[in-house]
PDB file of C-alpha atoms in Angstrom:
ATOM      1  CA  UNK A   1      47.914  54.176 -59.812  1.00 50.00           C
ATOM      2  CA  UNK A   2      46.736  54.859 -63.346  1.00 64.00           C
ATOM      3  CA  UNK A   3      43.866  52.905 -64.815  1.00 64.00           C
ATOM      4  CA  UNK A   4      45.526  53.489 -68.138  1.00 79.00           C
ATOM      5  CA  UNK A   5      48.054  55.647 -69.903  1.00 86.00           C
ATOM      6  CA  UNK A   6      47.050  57.572 -73.005  1.00 83.00           C
ATOM      7  CA  UNK A   7      49.498  58.612 -75.695  1.00 87.00           C
ATOM      8  CA  UNK A   8      47.908  61.621 -77.377  1.00 83.00           C
ATOM      9  CA  UNK A   9      49.770  61.215 -80.654  1.00 82.00           C
ATOM     10  CA  UNK A  10      49.205  59.397 -83.914  1.00 81.00           C
ATOM     11  CA  UNK A  11      52.934  59.222 -84.656  1.00 85.00           C
ATOM     12  CA  UNK A  12      54.047  55.638 -85.320  1.00 89.00           C
ATOM     13  CA  UNK A  13      57.520  56.598 -84.114  1.00 90.00           C
ATOM     14  CA  UNK A  14      56.217  57.811 -80.746  1.00 92.00           C
ATOM     15  CA  UNK A  15      54.093  54.702 -80.430  1.00 93.00           C
ATOM     16  CA  UNK A  16      57.194  52.562 -80.952  1.00 94.00           C
ATOM     17  CA  UNK A  17      59.168  54.598 -78.401  1.00 95.00           C
ATOM     18  CA  UNK A  18      56.310  54.392 -75.884  1.00 94.00           C
ATOM     19  CA  UNK A  19      56.563  50.606 -76.116  1.00 94.00           C
ATOM     20  CA  UNK A  20      60.107  50.926 -74.765  1.00 94.00           C
ATOM     21  CA  UNK A  21      58.622  52.496 -71.610  1.00 93.00           C
ATOM     22  CA  UNK A  22      55.472  50.405 -71.171  1.00 90.00           C
ATOM     23  CA  UNK A  23      53.221  48.159 -73.228  1.00 86.00           C
ATOM     24  CA  UNK A  24      50.208  49.228 -71.173  1.00 87.00           C
ATOM     25  CA  UNK A  25      48.917  52.301 -72.998  1.00 89.00           C
ATOM     26  CA  UNK A  26      46.317  53.432 -75.506  1.00 85.00           C
ATOM     27  CA  UNK A  27      46.693  55.812 -78.430  1.00 87.00           C
ATOM     28  CA  UNK A  28      44.261  58.686 -78.789  1.00 78.00           C
ATOM     29  CA  UNK A  29      44.570  61.098 -81.701  1.00 74.00           C
ATOM     30  CA  UNK A  30      42.944  64.483 -81.229  1.00 63.00           C
ATOM     31  CA  UNK A  31      41.392  66.239 -84.214  1.00 58.00           C
ATOM     32  CA  UNK A  32      41.517  69.632 -82.507  1.00 51.00           C
ATOM     33  CA  UNK A  33      43.182  72.480 -84.373  1.00 47.00           C
ATOM     34  CA  UNK A  34      46.708  73.289 -83.236  1.00 50.00           C
ATOM     35  CA  UNK A  35      47.312  76.962 -82.471  1.00 48.00           C
ATOM     36  CA  UNK A  36      50.824  78.387 -82.244  1.00 47.00           C
ATOM     37  CA  UNK A  37      51.300  81.625 -80.282  1.00 54.00           C
ATOM     38  CA  UNK A  38      55.076  81.690 -79.926  1.00 54.00           C
ATOM     39  CA  UNK A  39      57.977  81.843 -82.373  1.00 54.00           C
ATOM     40  CA  UNK A  40      60.436  80.329 -79.870  1.00 58.00           C
ATOM     41  CA  UNK A  41      60.947  76.615 -80.715  1.00 56.00           C
ATOM     42  CA  UNK A  42      60.869  75.410 -77.099  1.00 58.00           C
ATOM     43  CA  UNK A  43      57.678  77.339 -76.339  1.00 64.00           C
ATOM     44  CA  UNK A  44      56.015  76.204 -79.589  1.00 56.00           C
ATOM     45  CA  UNK A  45      56.571  72.543 -78.787  1.00 58.00           C
ATOM     46  CA  UNK A  46      55.286  72.934 -75.231  1.00 63.00           C
ATOM     47  CA  UNK A  47      52.171  74.735 -76.505  1.00 63.00           C
ATOM     48  CA  UNK A  48      51.448  72.026 -79.072  1.00 58.00           C
ATOM     49  CA  UNK A  49      52.070  69.220 -76.584  1.00 56.00           C
ATOM     50  CA  UNK A  50      49.639  70.778 -74.106  1.00 64.00           C
ATOM     51  CA  UNK A  51      46.984  71.233 -76.770  1.00 61.00           C
ATOM     52  CA  UNK A  52      47.188  67.561 -77.684  1.00 56.00           C
ATOM     53  CA  UNK A  53      46.541  66.435 -74.134  1.00 55.00           C
ATOM     54  CA  UNK A  54      44.011  69.079 -73.065  1.00 57.00           C
ATOM     55  CA  UNK A  55      41.161  67.439 -74.973  1.00 50.00           C
ATOM     56  CA  UNK A  56      41.833  64.108 -73.302  1.00 56.00           C
ATOM     57  CA  UNK A  57      41.514  65.758 -69.893  1.00 55.00           C
ATOM     58  CA  UNK A  58      37.774  66.072 -70.497  1.00 52.00           C
ATOM     59  CA  UNK A  59      37.345  62.439 -71.461  1.00 56.00           C
ATOM     60  CA  UNK A  60      36.314  59.696 -69.074  1.00 58.00           C
ATOM     61  CA  UNK A  61      36.778  59.142 -65.374  1.00 58.00           C
ATOM     62  CA  UNK A  62      39.043  56.983 -63.300  1.00 67.00           C
ATOM     63  CA  UNK A  63      42.765  57.410 -63.070  1.00 77.00           C
ATOM     64  CA  UNK A  64      44.572  58.210 -66.287  1.00 79.00           C
ATOM     65  CA  UNK A  65      47.869  59.680 -67.365  1.00 83.00           C
ATOM     66  CA  UNK A  66      47.923  61.514 -70.675  1.00 84.00           C
ATOM     67  CA  UNK A  67      51.148  62.156 -72.567  1.00 87.00           C
ATOM     68  CA  UNK A  68      51.241  64.651 -75.418  1.00 85.00           C
ATOM     69  CA  UNK A  69      54.325  65.566 -77.435  1.00 86.00           C
ATOM     70  CA  UNK A  70      55.329  67.559 -80.465  1.00 83.00           C
ATOM     71  CA  UNK A  71      58.658  68.074 -82.231  1.00 87.00           C
ATOM     72  CA  UNK A  72      60.069  70.904 -84.306  1.00 87.00           C
ATOM     73  CA  UNK A  73      63.332  71.353 -86.168  1.00 94.00           C
ATOM     74  CA  UNK A  74      64.911  74.801 -86.048  1.00 95.00           C
ATOM     75  CA  UNK A  75      67.951  76.483 -87.573  1.00 96.00           C
ATOM     76  CA  UNK A  76      69.045  79.999 -86.666  1.00 94.00           C
ATOM     77  CA  UNK A  77      65.640  80.731 -85.168  1.00 88.00           C
ATOM     78  CA  UNK A  78      63.638  79.494 -88.177  1.00 92.00           C
ATOM     79  CA  UNK A  79      61.219  76.648 -87.480  1.00 91.00           C
ATOM     80  CA  UNK A  80      60.934  73.804 -89.974  1.00 92.00           C
ATOM     81  CA  UNK A  81      57.728  71.809 -89.783  1.00 87.00           C
ATOM     82  CA  UNK A  82      56.657  68.868 -91.920  1.00 89.00           C
ATOM     83  CA  UNK A  83      57.125  69.513 -95.662  1.00 94.00           C
ATOM     84  CA  UNK A  84      53.969  69.556 -97.740  1.00 93.00           C
ATOM     85  CA  UNK A  85      55.672  68.419-100.946  1.00 95.00           C
ATOM     86  CA  UNK A  86      59.000  67.338-102.471  1.00 96.00           C
ATOM     87  CA  UNK A  87      60.002  70.886-103.343  1.00 96.00           C
ATOM     88  CA  UNK A  88      59.555  72.109 -99.791  1.00 97.00           C
ATOM     89  CA  UNK A  89      61.489  69.125 -98.439  1.00 97.00           C
ATOM     90  CA  UNK A  90      64.338  69.885-100.849  1.00 97.00           C
ATOM     91  CA  UNK A  91      64.381  73.518 -99.709  1.00 97.00           C
ATOM     92  CA  UNK A  92      64.591  72.471 -96.064  1.00 97.00           C
ATOM     93  CA  UNK A  93      67.380  69.974 -96.642  1.00 98.00           C
ATOM     94  CA  UNK A  94      69.308  72.443 -98.797  1.00 98.00           C
ATOM     95  CA  UNK A  95      69.417  74.739 -95.760  1.00 98.00           C
ATOM     96  CA  UNK A  96      70.138  72.028 -93.175  1.00 98.00           C
ATOM     97  CA  UNK A  97      72.865  70.200 -95.113  1.00 98.00           C
ATOM     98  CA  UNK A  98      76.379  70.973 -93.923  1.00 98.00           C
ATOM     99  CA  UNK A  99      74.994  72.649 -90.798  1.00 98.00           C
ATOM    100  CA  UNK A 100      74.114  71.924 -87.179  1.00 98.00           C
ATOM    101  CA  UNK A 101      70.477  72.465 -86.254  1.00 98.00           C
ATOM    102  CA  UNK A 102      68.282  71.874 -83.222  1.00 97.00           C
ATOM    103  CA  UNK A 103      65.483  69.377 -82.696  1.00 96.00           C
ATOM    104  CA  UNK A 104      63.175  70.320 -79.835  1.00 92.00           C
ATOM    105  CA  UNK A 105      60.428  68.120 -78.439  1.00 90.00           C
ATOM    106  CA  UNK A 106      57.857  69.506 -76.040  1.00 86.00           C
ATOM    107  CA  UNK A 107      56.184  67.042 -73.690  1.00 89.00           C
ATOM    108  CA  UNK A 108      53.051  67.488 -71.579  1.00 86.00           C
ATOM    109  CA  UNK A 109      52.118  64.875 -68.980  1.00 87.00           C
ATOM    110  CA  UNK A 110      48.778  65.154 -67.209  1.00 83.00           C
ATOM    111  CA  UNK A 111      47.584  62.915 -64.381  1.00 82.00           C
ATOM    112  CA  UNK A 112      43.807  62.865 -63.839  1.00 79.00           C
ATOM    113  CA  UNK A 113      41.894  61.098 -61.083  1.00 77.00           C
ATOM    114  CA  UNK A 114      38.089  60.962 -61.273  1.00 73.00           C
ATOM    115  CA  UNK A 115      38.054  63.891 -63.679  1.00 70.00           C
ATOM    116  CA  UNK A 116      40.271  66.044 -61.448  1.00 75.00           C
ATOM    117  CA  UNK A 117      43.768  67.100 -62.477  1.00 76.00           C
ATOM    118  CA  UNK A 118      46.254  65.918 -59.848  1.00 80.00           C
ATOM    119  CA  UNK A 119      49.580  66.612 -61.575  1.00 83.00           C
ATOM    120  CA  UNK A 120      50.808  68.409 -64.681  1.00 83.00           C
ATOM    121  CA  UNK A 121      54.348  68.458 -66.052  1.00 86.00           C
ATOM    122  CA  UNK A 122      55.331  70.376 -69.193  1.00 87.00           C
ATOM    123  CA  UNK A 123      58.914  70.393 -70.394  1.00 90.00           C
ATOM    124  CA  UNK A 124      61.074  70.296 -73.486  1.00 90.00           C
ATOM    125  CA  UNK A 125      64.246  68.582 -74.613  1.00 94.00           C
ATOM    126  CA  UNK A 126      66.621  69.874 -77.302  1.00 96.00           C
ATOM    127  CA  UNK A 127      69.162  67.867 -79.279  1.00 97.00           C
ATOM    128  CA  UNK A 128      71.725  69.293 -81.688  1.00 98.00           C
ATOM    129  CA  UNK A 129      72.000  67.431 -84.999  1.00 98.00           C
ATOM    130  CA  UNK A 130      74.816  67.874 -87.496  1.00 98.00           C
ATOM    131  CA  UNK A 131      74.025  67.077 -91.132  1.00 98.00           C
ATOM    132  CA  UNK A 132      76.921  66.357 -93.469  1.00 98.00           C
ATOM    133  CA  UNK A 133      77.215  68.310 -96.719  1.00 98.00           C
ATOM    134  CA  UNK A 134      74.834  66.894 -99.332  1.00 98.00           C
ATOM    135  CA  UNK A 135      74.872  67.302-103.088  1.00 98.00           C
ATOM    136  CA  UNK A 136      71.768  68.331-105.020  1.00 97.00           C
ATOM    137  CA  UNK A 137      71.635  64.784-106.366  1.00 97.00           C
ATOM    138  CA  UNK A 138      71.672  63.279-102.871  1.00 98.00           C
ATOM    139  CA  UNK A 139      68.895  65.618-101.730  1.00 98.00           C
ATOM    140  CA  UNK A 140      66.848  64.761-104.833  1.00 97.00           C
ATOM    141  CA  UNK A 141      67.315  61.015-104.327  1.00 97.00           C
ATOM    142  CA  UNK A 142      66.370  61.201-100.663  1.00 97.00           C
ATOM    143  CA  UNK A 143      63.240  63.310-101.188  1.00 97.00           C
ATOM    144  CA  UNK A 144      62.216  61.098-104.121  1.00 96.00           C
ATOM    145  CA  UNK A 145      62.190  58.125-101.733  1.00 95.00           C
ATOM    146  CA  UNK A 146      59.224  59.665 -99.909  1.00 93.00           C
ATOM    147  CA  UNK A 147      60.898  59.228 -96.519  1.00 93.00           C
ATOM    148  CA  UNK A 148      60.917  63.016 -96.048  1.00 94.00           C
ATOM    149  CA  UNK A 149      57.167  63.347 -95.464  1.00 91.00           C
ATOM    150  CA  UNK A 150      55.429  63.449 -92.073  1.00 86.00           C
ATOM    151  CA  UNK A 151      58.737  64.392 -90.459  1.00 90.00           C
ATOM    152  CA  UNK A 152      59.753  67.763 -89.048  1.00 90.00           C
ATOM    153  CA  UNK A 153      62.627  69.184 -91.058  1.00 94.00           C
ATOM    154  CA  UNK A 154      61.963  66.794 -93.921  1.00 96.00           C
ATOM    155  CA  UNK A 155      64.039  63.875 -92.653  1.00 96.00           C
ATOM    156  CA  UNK A 156      63.981  60.885 -90.334  1.00 94.00           C
ATOM    157  CA  UNK A 157      67.182  60.270 -88.394  1.00 95.00           C
ATOM    158  CA  UNK A 158      66.346  56.597 -87.860  1.00 92.00           C
ATOM    159  CA  UNK A 159      65.967  55.737 -91.563  1.00 90.00           C
ATOM    160  CA  UNK A 160      67.986  56.002 -94.752  1.00 94.00           C
ATOM    161  CA  UNK A 161      68.809  59.620 -93.931  1.00 97.00           C
ATOM    162  CA  UNK A 162      71.037  58.367 -91.097  1.00 97.00           C
ATOM    163  CA  UNK A 163      73.973  58.144 -93.528  1.00 97.00           C
ATOM    164  CA  UNK A 164      73.933  61.947 -93.737  1.00 98.00           C
ATOM    165  CA  UNK A 165      74.016  62.508 -89.957  1.00 98.00           C
ATOM    166  CA  UNK A 166      77.608  63.237 -88.972  1.00 98.00           C
ATOM    167  CA  UNK A 167      76.923  63.750 -85.280  1.00 97.00           C
ATOM    168  CA  UNK A 168      74.446  64.589 -82.528  1.00 98.00           C
ATOM    169  CA  UNK A 169      74.704  66.164 -79.108  1.00 98.00           C
ATOM    170  CA  UNK A 170      71.945  65.154 -76.740  1.00 97.00           C
ATOM    171  CA  UNK A 171      69.214  62.515 -76.685  1.00 97.00           C
ATOM    172  CA  UNK A 172      68.977  60.512 -79.930  1.00 97.00           C
ATOM    173  CA  UNK A 173      65.429  59.346 -79.172  1.00 96.00           C
ATOM    174  CA  UNK A 174      64.368  62.970 -78.777  1.00 96.00           C
ATOM    175  CA  UNK A 175      65.074  63.390 -82.500  1.00 96.00           C
ATOM    176  CA  UNK A 176      63.123  60.235 -83.333  1.00 94.00           C
ATOM    177  CA  UNK A 177      59.996  61.292 -81.428  1.00 90.00           C
ATOM    178  CA  UNK A 178      60.501  62.089 -77.760  1.00 91.00           C
ATOM    179  CA  UNK A 179      63.037  61.786 -74.914  1.00 96.00           C
ATOM    180  CA  UNK A 180      62.416  58.231 -73.684  1.00 96.00           C
ATOM    181  CA  UNK A 181      64.598  58.369 -70.565  1.00 96.00           C
ATOM    182  CA  UNK A 182      63.227  61.689 -69.337  1.00 95.00           C
ATOM    183  CA  UNK A 183      59.620  60.619 -69.869  1.00 95.00           C
ATOM    184  CA  UNK A 184      60.268  57.312 -68.078  1.00 94.00           C
ATOM    185  CA  UNK A 185      61.777  59.090 -65.070  1.00 94.00           C
ATOM    186  CA  UNK A 186      58.946  61.619 -64.966  1.00 92.00           C
ATOM    187  CA  UNK A 187      56.385  58.812 -65.170  1.00 90.00           C
ATOM    188  CA  UNK A 188      57.957  57.119 -62.138  1.00 90.00           C
ATOM    189  CA  UNK A 189      58.011  60.411 -60.238  1.00 89.00           C
ATOM    190  CA  UNK A 190      54.379  61.202 -61.025  1.00 87.00           C
ATOM    191  CA  UNK A 191      53.215  57.726 -60.009  1.00 83.00           C
ATOM    192  CA  UNK A 192      55.194  57.935 -56.764  1.00 81.00           C
ATOM    193  CA  UNK A 193      53.765  61.361 -55.866  1.00 76.00           C
ATOM    194  CA  UNK A 194      50.204  60.377 -56.738  1.00 71.00           C
ATOM    195  CA  UNK A 195      50.407  57.362 -54.418  1.00 69.00           C
ATOM    196  CA  UNK A 196      51.209  59.556 -51.382  1.00 64.00           C
TER     197      UNK A 196
END
């Protein structure tokens, strides 16, 4: 059905996860400004995911499927984005250590045929992550490694920080970048419906 699939994300982690679903896709990174209107984590991620794929809707003709996604970490209603420096990362981890927080990924999938939108799906997935208690020294050592940057909440579950994760409830890959299984199933459903 689709001439090509576009992943509207520059995240190397999402690119790696997308390869688990298909090796037939292109990466397109939008430089449009992200605008957040909601303070509810699930709604924020859906808004950001839609913004990432909206620009691609205007590009090209033929049959394409665009996938946009964005992830936020939240604890007791407070949203943690990507830390801008070591100090901010330390502050985030000081709050998250010894606690269970939520990781929410919003996904927008848009099917376009000859410039016309034929299907749109926007959803979110939430995973609970439990971080073990960490000492100030452990937080300092981790943030000094530089692994805390470009990651919501200041950590990457798939890297050296994994030794501090004492449990998760939900989709592991959702924490890494996006819910692989759910996206795969939705992709099959969209392709099936568009062939009717």
